[in-house]
Amino acid sequence: MKQVARGLAAVAIVLTVTACGPRTTTTASNDGVSGILIGAGASSQAAAMQAWMAGFREVAPGATVEYDAIGSGGGRDRFLEGAAMFAGSDAVLTEDEFETSRERCAGDQGVIHLPHYVSPIAVAYHLPSLDGTSLRLSPATIAGIFANTITTWDDPAIAADNPDVDLPGLAINPVHRSDESGTTENFTDYLAKAAPQVWTFGGIKVWDEGPGGGEGADGTSGVVAAVEQGAGSIGYADASQINDLPAAAIGVAGGFVEFSPEAAGRIIDASTRLEGANPYDFQIEVNRTPDTPDIYPISLISYHIVCVEYETPQQAALVRAFMSYIGSPEGQDVAALLAGSAPMSDEIRAEITASVNAIGSIS
């Protein structure tokens, strides 16, 4: 019920923003676009996607977008099977998946990755005895907790990060995603790069490929619910969806940084764009160990994966219109307002716009 209420509130706010916001840039280009656009994928994008769908209805009233937030892996599967026209994913396609996309999409160019959504992954916890006191956690401490080598909240490693906090001697219950998850892949990629001596499992999409243990929960909402319901629990989830749970400040570059859209957004400028399968593919290698303490390192860059070419010009136009809206100043503003995501810089937006414009226009 809470999620439904939030969805209705999101629609109301988006209608207000699109009606009187100062940056409306997409109405003309989307006028006349019609059809039903089916997408599926990352649950991390759920709040932003509600905002985007509501806003797009205002500028393209003849179009309907449906999005099933089943997780990144499930979304990529549906897209590659042809059951969805785009996928939301917190991870890029594997080489095998990309080869499959050449068969799924028209032409032989495969897909384009569009990094439309940048958001912090919060490390949220439930410790009632702290009465809202914020914790600080270093990379090695977080890695130890999720690798099951730090098992109580008064462990010396946690105490060293929080010398002025009276920590309880409570057992730690680390909560992880039970489904294949791009959020898990981003989180464990951070652990592997920021604390490689402790986290030796690399970046993984499925928790069973790593240390095991802890409590598994399905989807972002499942992780948040498990942490909310269990004293001593800690989990990772898109920061826009942790409700009222406190979240740890993360150790970076000799200091500690709390999550915020601004701190997460700086991660793109500190990261590297990779060479993609075609000039319009936009993949980013995230820098998990920035050298300044104002960058939040556990940030996910979530993509929309679309075909370069579709079966019909109408399909291509519909996908292109929705992706254009998402990447517009208006689309980025409503996502920042309702999902706490980091709006793209003008430079990144210009590059992504060129990629969006290529949909249906190269072969």
mmCIF file of C-alpha atoms in Angstrom:
data_model
loop_
_atom_site.group_PDB
_atom_site.id
_atom_site.type_symbol
_atom_site.label_atom_id
_atom_site.label_comp_id
_atom_site.label_asym_id
_atom_site.label_seq_id
_atom_site.Cartn_x
_atom_site.Cartn_y
_atom_site.Cartn_z
ATOM 1 C CA MET A 1 0.000 0.000 0.000
ATOM 2 C CA LYS A 2 2.848 2.348 0.818
ATOM 3 C CA GLN A 3 4.373 1.823 -2.636
ATOM 4 C CA VAL A 4 1.041 2.484 -4.363
ATOM 5 C CA ALA A 5 0.565 5.674 -2.390
ATOM 6 C CA ARG A 6 4.042 6.817 -3.285
ATOM 7 C CA GLY A 7 3.336 6.081 -6.934
ATOM 8 C CA LEU A 8 0.209 8.237 -6.923
ATOM 9 C CA ALA A 9 2.064 11.020 -5.151
ATOM 10 C CA ALA A 10 4.841 10.763 -7.717
ATOM 11 C CA VAL A 11 2.356 11.188 -10.552
ATOM 12 C CA ALA A 12 0.835 14.238 -8.888
ATOM 13 C CA ILE A 13 4.173 15.898 -8.335
ATOM 14 C CA VAL A 14 5.404 15.119 -11.843
ATOM 15 C CA LEU A 15 2.276 16.640 -13.360
ATOM 16 C CA THR A 16 2.964 19.782 -11.382
ATOM 17 C CA VAL A 17 6.603 19.903 -12.408
ATOM 18 C CA THR A 18 5.908 19.311 -16.094
ATOM 19 C CA ALA A 19 3.113 21.865 -16.069
ATOM 20 C CA CYS A 20 5.067 24.739 -14.557
ATOM 21 C CA GLY A 21 8.722 23.724 -14.511
ATOM 22 C CA PRO A 22 11.166 26.064 -16.232
ATOM 23 C CA ARG A 23 12.818 23.471 -18.479
ATOM 24 C CA THR A 24 10.336 21.783 -20.806
ATOM 25 C CA THR A 25 12.223 20.686 -23.908
ATOM 26 C CA THR A 26 10.569 17.550 -25.230
ATOM 27 C CA THR A 27 6.919 18.257 -26.046
ATOM 28 C CA ALA A 28 7.450 19.229 -29.687
ATOM 29 C CA SER A 29 9.716 16.320 -30.577
ATOM 30 C CA ASN A 30 7.378 13.776 -28.964
ATOM 31 C CA ASP A 31 4.112 15.169 -30.305
ATOM 32 C CA GLY A 32 2.396 12.519 -32.418
ATOM 33 C CA VAL A 33 4.364 9.580 -30.991
ATOM 34 C CA SER A 34 1.991 6.762 -30.137
ATOM 35 C CA GLY A 35 1.955 3.114 -29.119
ATOM 36 C CA ILE A 36 2.692 0.907 -26.138
ATOM 37 C CA LEU A 37 6.293 0.644 -24.987
ATOM 38 C CA ILE A 38 7.163 -2.330 -22.765
ATOM 39 C CA GLY A 39 10.245 -2.250 -20.549
ATOM 40 C CA ALA A 40 11.531 -4.380 -17.711
ATOM 41 C CA GLY A 41 14.498 -4.496 -15.399
ATOM 42 C CA ALA A 42 16.256 -2.829 -12.519
ATOM 43 C CA SER A 43 14.200 -2.313 -9.378
ATOM 44 C CA SER A 44 16.643 0.447 -8.415
ATOM 45 C CA GLN A 45 15.035 2.577 -11.119
ATOM 46 C CA ALA A 46 11.466 1.972 -9.915
ATOM 47 C CA ALA A 47 10.879 5.379 -8.325
ATOM 48 C CA ALA A 48 12.519 7.271 -11.171
ATOM 49 C CA MET A 49 10.659 5.209 -13.761
ATOM 50 C CA GLN A 50 7.300 6.141 -12.245
ATOM 51 C CA ALA A 51 8.298 9.790 -12.573
ATOM 52 C CA TRP A 52 9.481 9.348 -16.148
ATOM 53 C CA MET A 53 6.362 7.471 -17.222
ATOM 54 C CA ALA A 54 4.070 10.101 -15.726
ATOM 55 C CA GLY A 55 6.034 12.964 -17.255
ATOM 56 C CA PHE A 56 6.200 11.301 -20.660
ATOM 57 C CA ARG A 57 2.413 10.940 -20.711
ATOM 58 C CA GLU A 58 2.220 14.722 -20.526
ATOM 59 C CA VAL A 59 4.447 15.316 -23.561
ATOM 60 C CA ALA A 60 3.351 12.241 -25.544
ATOM 61 C CA PRO A 61 -0.300 11.570 -24.636
ATOM 62 C CA GLY A 62 -0.669 9.018 -27.407
ATOM 63 C CA ALA A 63 2.021 6.785 -25.917
ATOM 64 C CA THR A 64 1.864 4.390 -22.983
ATOM 65 C CA VAL A 65 4.942 3.049 -21.185
ATOM 66 C CA GLU A 66 4.820 -0.037 -18.968
ATOM 67 C CA TYR A 67 7.785 -1.083 -16.830
ATOM 68 C CA ASP A 68 8.134 -4.241 -14.744
ATOM 69 C CA ALA A 69 10.791 -3.750 -12.044
ATOM 70 C CA ILE A 70 11.808 -7.413 -11.889
ATOM 71 C CA GLY A 71 15.533 -6.818 -11.451
ATOM 72 C CA SER A 72 18.380 -6.210 -13.877
ATOM 73 C CA GLY A 73 18.937 -9.848 -14.811
ATOM 74 C CA GLY A 74 15.262 -10.511 -15.449
ATOM 75 C CA GLY A 75 14.954 -7.333 -17.483
ATOM 76 C CA ARG A 76 17.897 -8.215 -19.707
ATOM 77 C CA ASP A 77 16.424 -11.697 -20.226
ATOM 78 C CA ARG A 78 13.039 -10.307 -21.265
ATOM 79 C CA PHE A 79 14.660 -7.804 -23.606
ATOM 80 C CA LEU A 80 16.851 -10.431 -25.248
ATOM 81 C CA GLU A 81 13.851 -12.750 -25.614
ATOM 82 C CA GLY A 82 11.963 -9.973 -27.395
ATOM 83 C CA ALA A 83 9.361 -9.623 -24.641
ATOM 84 C CA ALA A 84 10.477 -6.067 -23.814
ATOM 85 C CA MET A 85 11.566 -3.219 -26.067
ATOM 86 C CA PHE A 86 14.115 -1.917 -23.582
ATOM 87 C CA ALA A 87 15.778 -3.124 -20.410
ATOM 88 C CA GLY A 88 16.724 -1.228 -17.283
ATOM 89 C CA SER A 89 19.962 -2.651 -15.905
ATOM 90 C CA ASP A 90 22.485 -1.761 -13.231
ATOM 91 C CA ALA A 91 25.068 -3.719 -15.245
ATOM 92 C CA VAL A 92 26.010 -3.829 -18.921
ATOM 93 C CA LEU A 93 25.419 -6.846 -21.122
ATOM 94 C CA THR A 94 27.964 -9.629 -20.997
ATOM 95 C CA GLU A 95 29.732 -10.574 -24.217
ATOM 96 C CA ASP A 96 27.383 -13.532 -24.683
ATOM 97 C CA GLU A 97 24.343 -11.344 -24.052
ATOM 98 C CA PHE A 98 25.583 -8.794 -26.569
ATOM 99 C CA GLU A 99 25.948 -11.494 -29.214
ATOM 100 C CA THR A 100 22.379 -12.554 -28.468
ATOM 101 C CA SER A 101 21.275 -8.943 -28.916
ATOM 102 C CA ARG A 102 22.527 -9.024 -32.508
ATOM 103 C CA GLU A 103 19.888 -11.664 -33.199
ATOM 104 C CA ARG A 104 17.179 -10.034 -31.075
ATOM 105 C CA CYS A 105 17.519 -6.572 -32.650
ATOM 106 C CA ALA A 106 17.054 -5.655 -36.292
ATOM 107 C CA GLY A 107 20.209 -5.089 -38.282
ATOM 108 C CA ASP A 108 23.508 -6.336 -36.898
ATOM 109 C CA GLN A 109 24.564 -3.509 -34.560
ATOM 110 C CA GLY A 110 23.055 -4.963 -31.387
ATOM 111 C CA VAL A 111 22.425 -2.508 -28.576
ATOM 112 C CA ILE A 112 23.282 0.851 -27.092
ATOM 113 C CA HIS A 113 23.751 1.345 -23.338
ATOM 114 C CA LEU A 114 22.411 4.682 -22.080
ATOM 115 C CA PRO A 115 23.594 5.622 -18.536
ATOM 116 C CA HIS A 116 20.522 7.639 -17.613
ATOM 117 C CA TYR A 117 20.337 6.961 -13.876
ATOM 118 C CA VAL A 118 23.056 7.644 -11.315
ATOM 119 C CA SER A 119 22.215 6.977 -7.698
ATOM 120 C CA PRO A 120 23.986 6.108 -4.449
ATOM 121 C CA ILE A 121 23.684 2.617 -3.011
ATOM 122 C CA ALA A 122 23.022 3.110 0.687
ATOM 123 C CA VAL A 123 24.408 0.793 3.342
ATOM 124 C CA ALA A 124 21.352 0.872 5.604
ATOM 125 C CA TYR A 125 21.083 -0.663 9.058
ATOM 126 C CA HIS A 126 18.639 -1.213 11.926
ATOM 127 C CA LEU A 127 20.072 -0.584 15.375
ATOM 128 C CA PRO A 128 17.317 0.773 17.657
ATOM 129 C CA SER A 129 19.682 1.281 20.598
ATOM 130 C CA LEU A 130 21.616 3.951 18.696
ATOM 131 C CA ASP A 131 18.492 6.135 18.496
ATOM 132 C CA GLY A 132 19.389 7.565 15.100
ATOM 133 C CA THR A 133 23.128 7.976 15.689
ATOM 134 C CA SER A 134 24.931 7.793 12.359
ATOM 135 C CA LEU A 135 27.620 5.192 11.884
ATOM 136 C CA ARG A 136 30.803 5.444 9.837
ATOM 137 C CA LEU A 137 32.084 2.360 8.053
ATOM 138 C CA SER A 138 35.377 1.922 6.220
ATOM 139 C CA PRO A 139 35.589 -0.239 3.083
ATOM 140 C CA ALA A 140 37.349 -3.074 4.927
ATOM 141 C CA THR A 141 34.699 -3.040 7.662
ATOM 142 C CA ILE A 142 31.826 -3.233 5.182
ATOM 143 C CA ALA A 143 33.600 -6.033 3.337
ATOM 144 C CA GLY A 144 34.142 -7.940 6.581
ATOM 145 C CA ILE A 145 30.481 -7.632 7.535
ATOM 146 C CA PHE A 146 29.235 -9.009 4.217
ATOM 147 C CA ALA A 147 31.989 -11.638 4.030
ATOM 148 C CA ASN A 148 30.788 -12.910 7.432
ATOM 149 C CA THR A 149 34.102 -12.257 9.211
ATOM 150 C CA ILE A 150 32.695 -9.392 11.320
ATOM 151 C CA THR A 151 29.687 -10.814 13.134
ATOM 152 C CA THR A 152 28.757 -8.492 16.023
ATOM 153 C CA TRP A 153 28.127 -4.765 16.139
ATOM 154 C CA ASP A 154 30.712 -4.171 18.853
ATOM 155 C CA ASP A 155 33.507 -5.730 16.770
ATOM 156 C CA PRO A 156 36.809 -3.824 17.125
ATOM 157 C CA ALA A 157 36.765 -2.870 13.439
ATOM 158 C CA ILE A 158 33.378 -1.142 13.758
ATOM 159 C CA ALA A 159 34.462 0.422 17.043
ATOM 160 C CA ALA A 160 37.595 1.825 15.376
ATOM 161 C CA ASP A 161 35.428 3.517 12.748
ATOM 162 C CA ASN A 162 33.107 4.885 15.461
ATOM 163 C CA PRO A 163 35.167 5.669 18.579
ATOM 164 C CA ASP A 164 32.490 7.864 20.147
ATOM 165 C CA VAL A 165 29.543 5.486 19.669
ATOM 166 C CA ASP A 166 28.324 3.032 22.297
ATOM 167 C CA LEU A 167 27.898 -0.004 20.087
ATOM 168 C CA PRO A 168 25.590 -2.869 21.104
ATOM 169 C CA GLY A 169 26.859 -6.431 21.394
ATOM 170 C CA LEU A 170 24.208 -7.538 18.952
ATOM 171 C CA ALA A 171 24.679 -10.146 16.235
ATOM 172 C CA ILE A 172 24.921 -8.721 12.714
ATOM 173 C CA ASN A 173 22.436 -9.991 10.144
ATOM 174 C CA PRO A 174 23.766 -9.021 6.688
ATOM 175 C CA VAL A 175 20.923 -8.888 4.158
ATOM 176 C CA HIS A 176 21.624 -9.384 0.458
ATOM 177 C CA ARG A 177 19.653 -9.731 -2.748
ATOM 178 C CA SER A 178 18.510 -13.285 -3.443
ATOM 179 C CA ASP A 179 17.843 -12.606 -7.138
ATOM 180 C CA GLU A 180 20.356 -11.818 -9.869
ATOM 181 C CA SER A 181 20.982 -8.150 -9.315
ATOM 182 C CA GLY A 182 22.893 -5.294 -10.878
ATOM 183 C CA THR A 183 22.799 -3.567 -7.495
ATOM 184 C CA THR A 184 24.612 -6.571 -6.033
ATOM 185 C CA GLU A 185 27.132 -6.413 -8.864
ATOM 186 C CA ASN A 186 27.791 -2.710 -8.237
ATOM 187 C CA PHE A 187 28.028 -3.195 -4.476
ATOM 188 C CA THR A 188 30.415 -6.146 -4.696
ATOM 189 C CA ASP A 189 32.445 -4.404 -7.406
ATOM 190 C CA TYR A 190 32.990 -1.648 -4.842
ATOM 191 C CA LEU A 191 34.017 -4.166 -2.173
ATOM 192 C CA ALA A 192 36.406 -5.940 -4.532
ATOM 193 C CA LYS A 193 38.142 -2.714 -5.564
ATOM 194 C CA ALA A 194 38.077 -0.804 -2.267
ATOM 195 C CA ALA A 195 38.862 -3.731 0.078
ATOM 196 C CA PRO A 196 40.404 -6.503 -2.058
ATOM 197 C CA GLN A 197 42.247 -8.110 0.861
ATOM 198 C CA VAL A 198 38.962 -8.718 2.657
ATOM 199 C CA TRP A 199 36.518 -9.193 -0.209
ATOM 200 C CA THR A 200 38.112 -11.828 -2.434
ATOM 201 C CA PHE A 201 35.038 -12.809 -4.452
ATOM 202 C CA GLY A 202 35.124 -10.099 -7.117
ATOM 203 C CA GLY A 203 32.039 -8.399 -8.463
ATOM 204 C CA ILE A 204 29.145 -10.862 -8.472
ATOM 205 C CA LYS A 205 25.543 -10.687 -9.673
ATOM 206 C CA VAL A 206 24.311 -13.646 -7.609
ATOM 207 C CA TRP A 207 25.178 -13.831 -3.899
ATOM 208 C CA ASP A 208 25.748 -17.579 -3.958
ATOM 209 C CA GLU A 209 28.783 -16.934 -6.172
ATOM 210 C CA GLY A 210 30.349 -15.168 -3.186
ATOM 211 C CA PRO A 211 30.562 -15.879 0.531
ATOM 212 C CA GLY A 212 27.009 -17.104 1.081
ATOM 213 C CA GLY A 213 25.488 -16.679 4.527
ATOM 214 C CA GLY A 214 23.332 -13.840 5.707
ATOM 215 C CA GLU A 215 19.684 -13.377 4.750
ATOM 216 C CA GLY A 216 18.526 -13.242 1.150
ATOM 217 C CA ALA A 217 15.627 -11.073 0.017
ATOM 218 C CA ASP A 218 14.031 -10.571 -3.366
ATOM 219 C CA GLY A 219 14.407 -7.175 -4.998
ATOM 220 C CA THR A 220 15.224 -3.790 -3.541
ATOM 221 C CA SER A 221 11.980 -3.635 -1.583
ATOM 222 C CA GLY A 222 12.655 -7.069 -0.106
ATOM 223 C CA VAL A 223 16.074 -6.049 1.176
ATOM 224 C CA VAL A 224 14.702 -2.861 2.711
ATOM 225 C CA ALA A 225 11.821 -4.717 4.375
ATOM 226 C CA ALA A 226 14.171 -7.345 5.830
ATOM 227 C CA VAL A 227 16.424 -4.684 7.340
ATOM 228 C CA GLU A 228 13.442 -2.755 8.707
ATOM 229 C CA GLN A 229 12.050 -5.864 10.361
ATOM 230 C CA GLY A 230 15.231 -7.229 11.914
ATOM 231 C CA ALA A 231 17.172 -5.509 14.703
ATOM 232 C CA GLY A 232 20.878 -5.899 13.990
ATOM 233 C CA SER A 233 20.336 -6.141 10.250
ATOM 234 C CA ILE A 234 22.309 -4.305 7.579
ATOM 235 C CA GLY A 235 21.791 -4.300 3.828
ATOM 236 C CA TYR A 236 22.509 -2.462 0.597
ATOM 237 C CA ALA A 237 19.845 -0.829 -1.573
ATOM 238 C CA ASP A 238 19.264 2.115 -3.852
ATOM 239 C CA ALA A 239 19.242 5.114 -1.537
ATOM 240 C CA SER A 240 15.959 6.407 -2.931
ATOM 241 C CA GLN A 241 14.122 3.408 -1.498
ATOM 242 C CA ILE A 242 15.450 2.889 2.056
ATOM 243 C CA ASN A 243 12.536 4.766 3.628
ATOM 244 C CA ASP A 244 13.482 5.989 7.122
ATOM 245 C CA LEU A 245 16.399 3.639 7.728
ATOM 246 C CA PRO A 246 19.696 5.271 8.706
ATOM 247 C CA ALA A 247 22.627 4.764 6.367
ATOM 248 C CA ALA A 248 26.345 4.661 7.063
ATOM 249 C CA ALA A 249 28.845 7.294 5.992
ATOM 250 C CA ILE A 250 31.412 5.542 3.815
ATOM 251 C CA GLY A 251 35.172 5.775 4.203
ATOM 252 C CA VAL A 252 36.933 7.308 1.203
ATOM 253 C CA ALA A 253 40.240 9.130 0.692
ATOM 254 C CA GLY A 254 40.975 9.456 4.399
ATOM 255 C CA GLY A 255 37.520 10.781 5.308
ATOM 256 C CA PHE A 256 33.887 9.688 5.417
ATOM 257 C CA VAL A 257 31.123 10.746 3.037
ATOM 258 C CA GLU A 258 27.356 10.429 3.391
ATOM 259 C CA PHE A 259 25.281 9.597 0.353
ATOM 260 C CA SER A 260 23.702 12.433 -1.590
ATOM 261 C CA PRO A 261 22.790 13.021 -5.238
ATOM 262 C CA GLU A 262 25.654 15.496 -5.532
ATOM 263 C CA ALA A 263 28.254 13.133 -4.052
ATOM 264 C CA ALA A 264 27.006 10.297 -6.268
ATOM 265 C CA GLY A 265 26.920 12.460 -9.383
ATOM 266 C CA ARG A 266 30.606 13.296 -9.084
ATOM 267 C CA ILE A 267 31.437 9.639 -9.698
ATOM 268 C CA ILE A 268 30.926 9.977 -13.470
ATOM 269 C CA ASP A 269 33.533 12.724 -13.795
ATOM 270 C CA ALA A 270 35.958 10.571 -11.786
ATOM 271 C CA SER A 271 35.300 7.501 -13.968
ATOM 272 C CA THR A 272 36.216 6.368 -17.483
ATOM 273 C CA ARG A 273 34.071 5.879 -20.554
ATOM 274 C CA LEU A 274 34.796 2.540 -22.188
ATOM 275 C CA GLU A 275 34.997 1.834 -25.884
ATOM 276 C CA GLY A 276 31.685 0.239 -26.820
ATOM 277 C CA ALA A 277 30.586 -2.023 -29.626
ATOM 278 C CA ASN A 278 29.677 1.003 -31.762
ATOM 279 C CA PRO A 279 30.351 4.752 -31.517
ATOM 280 C CA TYR A 280 27.033 5.367 -29.755
ATOM 281 C CA ASP A 281 27.398 2.745 -27.018
ATOM 282 C CA PHE A 282 27.990 4.481 -23.667
ATOM 283 C CA GLN A 283 29.501 2.247 -20.978
ATOM 284 C CA ILE A 284 31.336 3.562 -17.921
ATOM 285 C CA GLU A 285 34.028 1.955 -15.780
ATOM 286 C CA VAL A 286 33.237 3.285 -12.301
ATOM 287 C CA ASN A 287 36.112 4.528 -10.157
ATOM 288 C CA ARG A 288 35.494 2.943 -6.736
ATOM 289 C CA THR A 289 38.521 4.518 -5.034
ATOM 290 C CA PRO A 290 38.360 8.250 -5.791
ATOM 291 C CA ASP A 291 41.070 10.416 -4.315
ATOM 292 C CA THR A 292 38.791 13.087 -2.864
ATOM 293 C CA PRO A 293 36.399 12.587 0.081
ATOM 294 C CA ASP A 294 33.454 14.384 -1.567
ATOM 295 C CA ILE A 295 32.667 11.530 -3.973
ATOM 296 C CA TYR A 296 30.331 8.753 -2.813
ATOM 297 C CA PRO A 297 32.026 5.583 -4.098
ATOM 298 C CA ILE A 298 29.144 3.079 -3.787
ATOM 299 C CA SER A 299 27.200 4.674 -6.605
ATOM 300 C CA LEU A 300 25.469 2.746 -9.319
ATOM 301 C CA ILE A 301 25.210 3.872 -12.882
ATOM 302 C CA SER A 302 22.065 2.255 -14.206
ATOM 303 C CA TYR A 303 21.507 1.885 -17.919
ATOM 304 C CA HIS A 304 18.705 1.687 -20.387
ATOM 305 C CA ILE A 305 19.593 -0.946 -22.958
ATOM 306 C CA VAL A 306 17.973 -0.399 -26.327
ATOM 307 C CA CYS A 307 18.362 -1.748 -29.834
ATOM 308 C CA VAL A 308 20.224 0.338 -32.374
ATOM 309 C CA GLU A 309 17.625 -0.756 -34.931
ATOM 310 C CA TYR A 310 14.071 -2.013 -34.386
ATOM 311 C CA GLU A 311 11.765 -3.992 -36.628
ATOM 312 C CA THR A 312 9.708 -0.935 -37.591
ATOM 313 C CA PRO A 313 10.336 2.814 -37.733
ATOM 314 C CA GLN A 314 7.402 3.262 -35.357
ATOM 315 C CA GLN A 315 9.052 1.115 -32.674
ATOM 316 C CA ALA A 316 12.313 2.990 -33.064
ATOM 317 C CA ALA A 317 10.541 6.349 -32.848
ATOM 318 C CA LEU A 318 8.702 5.360 -29.674
ATOM 319 C CA VAL A 319 11.852 4.110 -27.932
ATOM 320 C CA ARG A 320 13.811 7.148 -29.109
ATOM 321 C CA ALA A 321 11.127 9.542 -27.846
ATOM 322 C CA PHE A 322 10.971 8.002 -24.370
ATOM 323 C CA MET A 323 14.766 7.830 -24.040
ATOM 324 C CA SER A 324 14.974 11.442 -25.226
ATOM 325 C CA TYR A 325 12.528 12.473 -22.502
ATOM 326 C CA ILE A 326 14.446 10.581 -19.802
ATOM 327 C CA GLY A 327 17.714 12.250 -20.772
ATOM 328 C CA SER A 328 16.234 15.732 -21.119
ATOM 329 C CA PRO A 329 16.668 18.374 -18.409
ATOM 330 C CA GLU A 330 12.989 17.898 -17.548
ATOM 331 C CA GLY A 331 13.309 14.119 -17.224
ATOM 332 C CA GLN A 332 16.448 14.353 -15.138
ATOM 333 C CA ASP A 333 14.859 16.993 -12.900
ATOM 334 C CA VAL A 334 11.799 14.899 -12.044
ATOM 335 C CA ALA A 335 13.970 11.851 -11.301
ATOM 336 C CA ALA A 336 16.164 13.937 -9.011
ATOM 337 C CA LEU A 337 13.096 15.319 -7.240
ATOM 338 C CA LEU A 338 11.297 12.024 -6.710
ATOM 339 C CA ALA A 339 14.080 9.425 -6.651
ATOM 340 C CA GLY A 340 17.033 11.398 -5.321
ATOM 341 C CA SER A 341 19.120 10.567 -8.383
ATOM 342 C CA ALA A 342 21.968 12.718 -9.662
ATOM 343 C CA PRO A 343 21.103 14.768 -12.767
ATOM 344 C CA MET A 344 23.594 14.439 -15.595
ATOM 345 C CA SER A 345 26.026 17.210 -16.382
ATOM 346 C CA ASP A 346 25.514 19.137 -19.612
ATOM 347 C CA GLU A 347 28.577 17.470 -21.122
ATOM 348 C CA ILE A 348 27.375 13.935 -20.377
ATOM 349 C CA ARG A 349 23.858 14.805 -21.520
ATOM 350 C CA ALA A 350 25.159 15.998 -24.882
ATOM 351 C CA GLU A 351 27.002 12.719 -25.436
ATOM 352 C CA ILE A 352 24.013 10.607 -24.411
ATOM 353 C CA THR A 353 21.680 12.692 -26.598
ATOM 354 C CA ALA A 354 23.821 11.818 -29.612
ATOM 355 C CA SER A 355 23.441 8.133 -28.711
ATOM 356 C CA VAL A 356 19.660 8.435 -28.313
ATOM 357 C CA ASN A 357 19.363 10.191 -31.675
ATOM 358 C CA ALA A 358 21.130 7.239 -33.290
ATOM 359 C CA ILE A 359 18.289 4.836 -32.416
ATOM 360 C CA GLY A 360 16.739 3.761 -35.693
ATOM 361 C CA SER A 361 19.148 5.827 -37.773
ATOM 362 C CA ILE A 362 22.274 3.670 -38.220
ATOM 363 C CA SER A 363 22.704 0.235 -39.678
#
